[in-house]
Coordinates of C-alpha atoms in Angstrom, one line a residue:
M1 CA 11.6 25.7 -8.9
K2 CA 8.7 24.7 -11.2
I3 CA 6.8 21.5 -10.4
A4 CA 4.9 19.4 -12.9
I5 CA 1.9 17.5 -11.5
H6 CA -0.2 14.8 -13.0
H7 CA -3.6 15.4 -11.6
S8 CA -6.4 12.9 -11.0
K9 CA -9.5 13.3 -8.9
G10 CA -9.3 12.0 -5.4
S11 CA -5.5 11.6 -5.5
F12 CA -2.7 13.4 -3.6
S13 CA -2.5 15.8 -6.5
E14 CA -5.6 17.7 -5.2
R15 CA -3.6 18.8 -2.1
W16 CA -0.4 19.3 -4.0
I17 CA -2.1 21.8 -6.2
Q18 CA -3.7 23.5 -3.2
Y19 CA -0.3 23.8 -1.5
C20 CA 1.4 25.3 -4.5
Q21 CA -1.4 27.8 -4.9
E22 CA -1.3 28.8 -1.2
K23 CA 2.5 29.2 -1.2
G24 CA 2.9 30.7 -4.6
I25 CA 5.0 27.8 -5.9
A26 CA 5.2 27.6 -9.7
Y27 CA 3.5 24.5 -11.1
K28 CA 1.8 23.2 -14.2
L29 CA -0.5 20.3 -14.9
V30 CA 0.7 17.7 -17.3
N31 CA -0.7 14.5 -18.8
A32 CA 1.6 11.6 -17.9
Y33 CA -0.3 9.4 -20.4
G34 CA 0.6 11.6 -23.3
T35 CA 3.3 10.4 -25.7
D36 CA 4.8 13.9 -25.5
V37 CA 5.1 13.8 -21.7
M38 CA 8.9 14.5 -21.9
K39 CA 8.2 17.6 -23.9
Q40 CA 5.5 18.7 -21.4
L41 CA 8.1 18.4 -18.6
G42 CA 10.8 20.3 -20.5
D43 CA 10.4 23.5 -18.5
C44 CA 9.9 21.9 -15.1
D45 CA 12.4 20.9 -12.4
A46 CA 10.3 18.3 -10.6
F47 CA 7.5 15.9 -11.4
M48 CA 4.8 14.5 -9.0
W49 CA 2.5 11.7 -9.8
H50 CA 0.3 9.7 -7.3
H51 CA 0.1 6.7 -9.5
H52 CA -2.4 4.0 -8.4
H53 CA -2.0 0.2 -8.2
A54 CA -5.5 -0.4 -9.6
N55 CA -5.1 1.7 -12.8
Y56 CA -3.7 -0.6 -15.5
K57 CA -2.1 2.3 -17.3
D58 CA -0.3 3.4 -14.2
V59 CA 1.0 -0.1 -13.6
L60 CA 2.3 -0.4 -17.1
F61 CA 4.7 2.6 -17.1
A62 CA 4.5 4.9 -14.0
K63 CA 7.6 3.6 -12.3
Q64 CA 9.6 3.5 -15.6
L65 CA 8.7 7.1 -16.3
L66 CA 9.6 8.3 -12.8
Y67 CA 12.9 6.4 -12.8
S68 CA 13.8 7.8 -16.2
L69 CA 13.2 11.4 -15.1
Q70 CA 15.2 10.8 -11.9
I71 CA 18.1 9.5 -13.9
A72 CA 17.8 12.6 -16.1
G73 CA 18.3 14.8 -13.0
K74 CA 14.7 15.9 -12.3
K75 CA 13.3 15.7 -8.8
V76 CA 10.4 13.2 -8.7
F77 CA 7.8 12.0 -6.2
P78 CA 7.7 9.1 -5.7
D79 CA 11.3 8.3 -6.4
F80 CA 12.9 4.9 -7.0
H81 CA 13.5 4.1 -3.3
T82 CA 9.9 5.0 -2.6
T83 CA 8.0 3.2 -5.2
W84 CA 9.9 0.3 -6.8
H85 CA 8.3 -2.1 -4.3
F86 CA 4.9 -0.5 -4.4
D87 CA 2.1 -3.1 -4.6
D88 CA 4.7 -5.9 -4.8
K89 CA 4.6 -8.0 -1.6
V90 CA 7.3 -10.3 -3.0
G91 CA 9.7 -7.4 -3.6
Q92 CA 8.9 -6.1 -0.1
K93 CA 9.8 -9.5 1.4
Y94 CA 13.3 -9.3 -0.1
L95 CA 13.8 -5.6 0.8
L96 CA 12.8 -6.1 4.5
E97 CA 14.9 -9.2 4.8
A98 CA 17.9 -7.4 3.3
V99 CA 17.8 -4.5 5.8
D100 CA 17.1 -7.0 8.7
A101 CA 13.7 -5.4 9.5
P102 CA 11.4 -7.1 12.0
L103 CA 8.9 -8.7 9.6
V104 CA 6.3 -11.5 9.5
S105 CA 8.1 -14.5 8.0
S106 CA 7.2 -14.8 4.4
H107 CA 7.7 -17.7 1.9
V108 CA 7.7 -17.5 -1.9
F109 CA 8.2 -20.3 -4.4
Y110 CA 8.6 -20.2 -8.2
D111 CA 8.1 -23.8 -8.9
K112 CA 5.4 -26.3 -7.9
Q113 CA 7.6 -29.0 -6.4
S114 CA 9.4 -26.6 -4.1
A115 CA 6.1 -25.2 -2.8
L116 CA 4.6 -28.7 -2.2
K117 CA 7.8 -29.9 -0.4
W118 CA 7.6 -26.8 1.9
I119 CA 3.9 -27.4 2.6
E120 CA 4.6 -30.9 3.9
K121 CA 6.6 -29.5 6.8
A122 CA 4.7 -26.2 7.3
I123 CA 2.5 -25.5 10.3
F124 CA -0.9 -24.1 9.4
P125 CA -2.8 -21.8 9.2
K126 CA -0.8 -19.5 6.8
V127 CA -1.9 -16.4 5.0
F128 CA -2.0 -16.6 1.2
K129 CA -1.4 -13.4 -0.7
L130 CA -1.0 -12.3 -4.3
R131 CA 1.9 -9.9 -4.8
G132 CA -0.5 -7.1 -5.6
G133 CA -3.7 -5.7 -4.1
A134 CA -4.6 -3.3 -1.3
G135 CA -7.3 -3.1 1.4
A136 CA -6.8 -6.8 2.2
S137 CA -7.9 -7.8 -1.3
N138 CA -6.3 -11.0 -2.6
V139 CA -5.6 -12.1 1.0
R140 CA -7.0 -15.2 2.6
L141 CA -6.4 -17.5 5.5
V142 CA -5.3 -21.0 4.6
H143 CA -6.3 -23.5 7.3
S144 CA -4.6 -26.7 6.1
S145 CA -2.0 -28.3 3.9
F146 CA -4.8 -29.6 1.7
D147 CA -6.1 -26.1 1.0
A148 CA -2.5 -24.9 0.4
K149 CA -1.9 -27.6 -2.1
K150 CA -5.0 -26.5 -4.0
L151 CA -3.7 -23.0 -4.2
V152 CA -0.3 -24.2 -5.4
K153 CA -2.0 -26.2 -8.2
R154 CA -3.9 -23.1 -9.3
A155 CA -0.8 -20.8 -9.0
F156 CA 1.1 -23.0 -11.4
G157 CA -2.0 -23.7 -13.6
K158 CA -4.7 -21.3 -14.6
G159 CA -3.6 -18.7 -12.0
F160 CA -5.6 -16.1 -10.1
S161 CA -7.5 -13.0 -11.3
Q162 CA -6.4 -9.8 -9.6
Y163 CA -10.1 -9.0 -9.1
N164 CA -12.4 -11.3 -7.2
G165 CA -15.9 -10.2 -8.0
W166 CA -17.6 -12.2 -5.2
N167 CA -15.2 -11.0 -2.5
S168 CA -15.6 -7.4 -3.7
L169 CA -19.4 -7.7 -3.6
K170 CA -19.3 -9.1 0.0
E171 CA -17.0 -6.3 1.1
R172 CA -19.2 -3.7 -0.5
Y173 CA -22.2 -5.2 1.3
R174 CA -20.3 -5.2 4.6
Q175 CA -19.4 -1.6 4.2
F176 CA -23.0 -0.8 3.4
C177 CA -24.2 -2.5 6.6
V178 CA -21.8 -0.4 8.7
G179 CA -22.9 2.8 6.9
N180 CA -19.7 3.4 5.0
T181 CA -21.1 3.1 1.4
S182 CA -24.3 3.4 -0.6
V183 CA -26.8 0.9 -2.1
W184 CA -25.6 2.0 -5.5
D185 CA -22.1 0.9 -4.6
V186 CA -23.4 -2.6 -3.7
V187 CA -25.3 -2.7 -7.0
K188 CA -22.1 -1.8 -8.9
G189 CA -20.5 -4.7 -7.1
G190 CA -23.2 -7.0 -8.5
I191 CA -22.6 -5.6 -12.0
R192 CA -18.9 -6.4 -11.6
L193 CA -19.7 -10.1 -11.4
L194 CA -20.7 -9.9 -15.1
V195 CA -18.4 -7.1 -16.2
P196 CA -14.9 -7.2 -14.6
T197 CA -13.0 -4.0 -13.9
Q198 CA -10.9 -2.6 -16.7
Y199 CA -7.8 -3.4 -14.7
A200 CA -8.8 -7.0 -14.4
Q201 CA -9.5 -7.3 -18.1
M202 CA -6.2 -5.7 -19.0
H203 CA -3.8 -7.1 -16.4
G204 CA -4.2 -10.8 -17.0
R205 CA -3.9 -13.5 -14.4
E206 CA -1.3 -13.9 -11.6
K207 CA 0.6 -17.2 -12.0
G208 CA 4.0 -18.8 -11.8
Y209 CA 4.6 -18.1 -8.1
I210 CA 3.0 -18.7 -4.7
Y211 CA 3.4 -16.5 -1.6
F212 CA 2.5 -17.3 2.0
Q213 CA 3.0 -15.4 5.2
D214 CA 3.0 -16.9 8.7
F215 CA -0.3 -16.2 10.5
I216 CA 0.2 -14.3 13.7
P217 CA -2.9 -15.1 15.9
E218 CA -4.7 -13.0 18.5
N219 CA -4.4 -9.7 16.6
S220 CA -7.7 -7.8 16.7
Y221 CA -6.1 -4.8 15.0
D222 CA -3.0 -3.6 13.2
I223 CA -1.0 -0.3 13.5
R224 CA -0.2 1.7 10.4
V225 CA 2.7 4.2 10.7
I226 CA 3.3 6.5 7.8
V227 CA 6.7 8.2 7.5
I228 CA 7.2 11.2 5.3
G229 CA 10.7 12.8 5.6
N230 CA 11.5 13.2 9.3
K231 CA 7.8 13.1 10.5
A232 CA 5.4 10.2 11.1
F233 CA 1.8 9.7 12.0
A234 CA -0.2 6.6 12.8
I235 CA -3.6 5.0 13.1
K236 CA -5.0 1.8 14.7
R237 CA -7.1 -0.3 12.3
L238 CA -9.5 -2.7 13.9
C239 CA -10.1 -6.0 12.2
R240 CA -13.4 -6.8 10.5
E241 CA -15.9 -8.8 12.5
N242 CA -14.9 -12.5 12.6
D243 CA -12.0 -11.8 10.3
F244 CA -8.2 -11.5 10.8
R245 CA -7.8 -8.6 8.3
A246 CA -7.6 -5.0 9.4
S247 CA -6.6 -3.3 6.2
G248 CA -9.6 -1.8 4.5
S249 CA -12.0 -2.5 7.5
G250 CA -12.9 1.2 7.9
H251 CA -12.8 0.9 11.7
I252 CA -10.1 3.3 12.7
L253 CA -8.9 4.7 16.0
Y254 CA -6.8 7.9 15.9
A255 CA -5.9 8.8 19.5
K256 CA -2.1 8.9 20.3
E257 CA -2.8 6.6 23.3
E258 CA -3.9 3.8 20.9
I259 CA -0.5 3.7 19.1
N260 CA 2.4 1.5 20.3
E261 CA 5.3 3.9 19.9
E262 CA 7.7 1.1 19.4
C263 CA 6.1 0.8 15.9
V264 CA 6.9 4.5 15.3
K265 CA 10.5 3.9 16.3
I266 CA 10.9 0.9 14.1
A267 CA 9.3 2.7 11.1
F268 CA 11.8 5.5 11.4
D269 CA 14.7 3.1 11.9
V270 CA 13.8 1.0 8.8
N271 CA 13.2 4.1 6.7
R272 CA 16.7 5.4 7.4
K273 CA 17.8 2.2 5.6
I274 CA 15.4 2.1 2.7
H275 CA 15.4 5.9 2.1
S276 CA 11.7 6.3 1.1
Q277 CA 10.2 9.7 0.7
C278 CA 6.9 8.5 2.0
I279 CA 6.0 5.0 3.2
A280 CA 3.3 3.3 5.2
Y281 CA 4.4 0.4 7.5
D282 CA 1.7 -2.0 8.7
F283 CA 2.4 -3.8 12.0
V284 CA 0.9 -6.8 13.8
F285 CA 2.1 -8.1 17.1
D286 CA 3.7 -11.5 18.0
E287 CA 2.8 -11.2 21.6
A288 CA 4.3 -7.8 22.4
R289 CA 6.8 -7.7 19.5
P290 CA 5.8 -5.5 16.5
L291 CA 6.3 -7.1 13.1
I292 CA 6.0 -5.5 9.7
V293 CA 3.4 -7.1 7.4
E294 CA 3.8 -5.0 4.3
L295 CA 4.6 -1.5 2.9
S296 CA 2.9 1.0 0.7
Y297 CA 3.9 4.5 -0.5
G298 CA 0.2 5.3 -1.3
F299 CA -2.7 5.6 1.2
S300 CA -6.2 6.9 1.3
M301 CA -6.0 10.6 1.4
L302 CA -9.1 11.3 3.6
G303 CA -8.5 8.4 6.0
Y304 CA -5.9 10.3 8.0
D305 CA -7.4 13.8 8.4
L306 CA -8.5 13.0 11.9
C307 CA -5.0 12.2 13.2
P308 CA -4.4 14.6 16.1
G309 CA -0.7 15.0 15.6
Y310 CA 2.6 13.5 14.5
W311 CA 6.0 12.4 15.8
T312 CA 9.3 13.9 14.6
E313 CA 12.3 11.6 14.1
D314 CA 13.5 12.2 17.7
L315 CA 10.1 10.6 18.8
V316 CA 8.8 13.9 20.1
W317 CA 5.0 14.2 19.8
H318 CA 3.5 17.3 18.2
E319 CA -0.2 17.6 18.8
E320 CA -1.4 19.9 16.0
P321 CA -3.2 19.6 12.6
F322 CA -1.2 18.8 9.5
V323 CA -1.6 17.9 5.9
P324 CA 0.7 15.0 4.8
Q325 CA 0.6 15.9 1.1
Y326 CA 2.0 19.4 2.0
W327 CA 5.0 17.7 3.5
M328 CA 5.6 15.8 0.2
V329 CA 5.9 19.0 -1.7
E330 CA 8.0 20.7 1.0
N331 CA 10.4 17.7 1.1
L332 CA 10.7 17.5 -2.6
M333 CA 11.7 21.2 -2.8
E334 CA 14.3 20.7 -0.2
Q335 CA 16.0 17.8 -1.9

């Protein structure tokens, strides 16, 4: 087998290449953005691309290219089951409901009047989200029906930018205060107030729908479980100070004792239904009951290197080092 890899710095591809080199697996680097990409892939049996939600070019066509290759008989990562719902919280709502997964109740409306009618009977607070965005970006707590109605008016009016410069700057400053980033990163956040990201400029505004999730109180952390094939690993992410959001906080606990294994069991159970090659499940707790908040095939590559071990599908714990990206290549070759 010969594997084609689209390489970008800091992505899974760094470790895919490393694994192929270590194991003597035939591979070639290709440029997915080239108009001749099909010709580039002609002598390959498989294609791997860690496409990113914040790269406007990836958002334009990555899924379509991968699906087309899969239909043509090539092995791909991520495949259709893995990535069609990536960075799409609305799609994830329908998927999780369809397979009867335990999820935080979500509500989506495609016209203003339906949304306003629902708000009149809803109990607040609720969590407002845009369908895209990671690291808790584009997520806010809505405390009242008055605030919710203002969001509805905007959703069916001028819409929302995918990039919020002020929120980004505040988050960069918070990360600087806890030692997770540099002064220069904060300065760049200030520059972004005047010069939006390329993605924000190209993507356009989000409008024509409104999405709310129920707010589950008294959660000081969430649990993220990542399933790759028949293995899973997990972390506990602590919420930001005076904030309900854990994703992107940078405060992570890795010890096995910190993980509620019911989350691991649910993640395996749901994945048997949705058939994802690689998927991260984010859980919060309604009292003792784990509920899925959202899904993502992609995750920070370096954020999981301190995980002390993993579970197999029989829920047996294996305390040993591992490289998740190696599993991706192994599983693709076994398909």
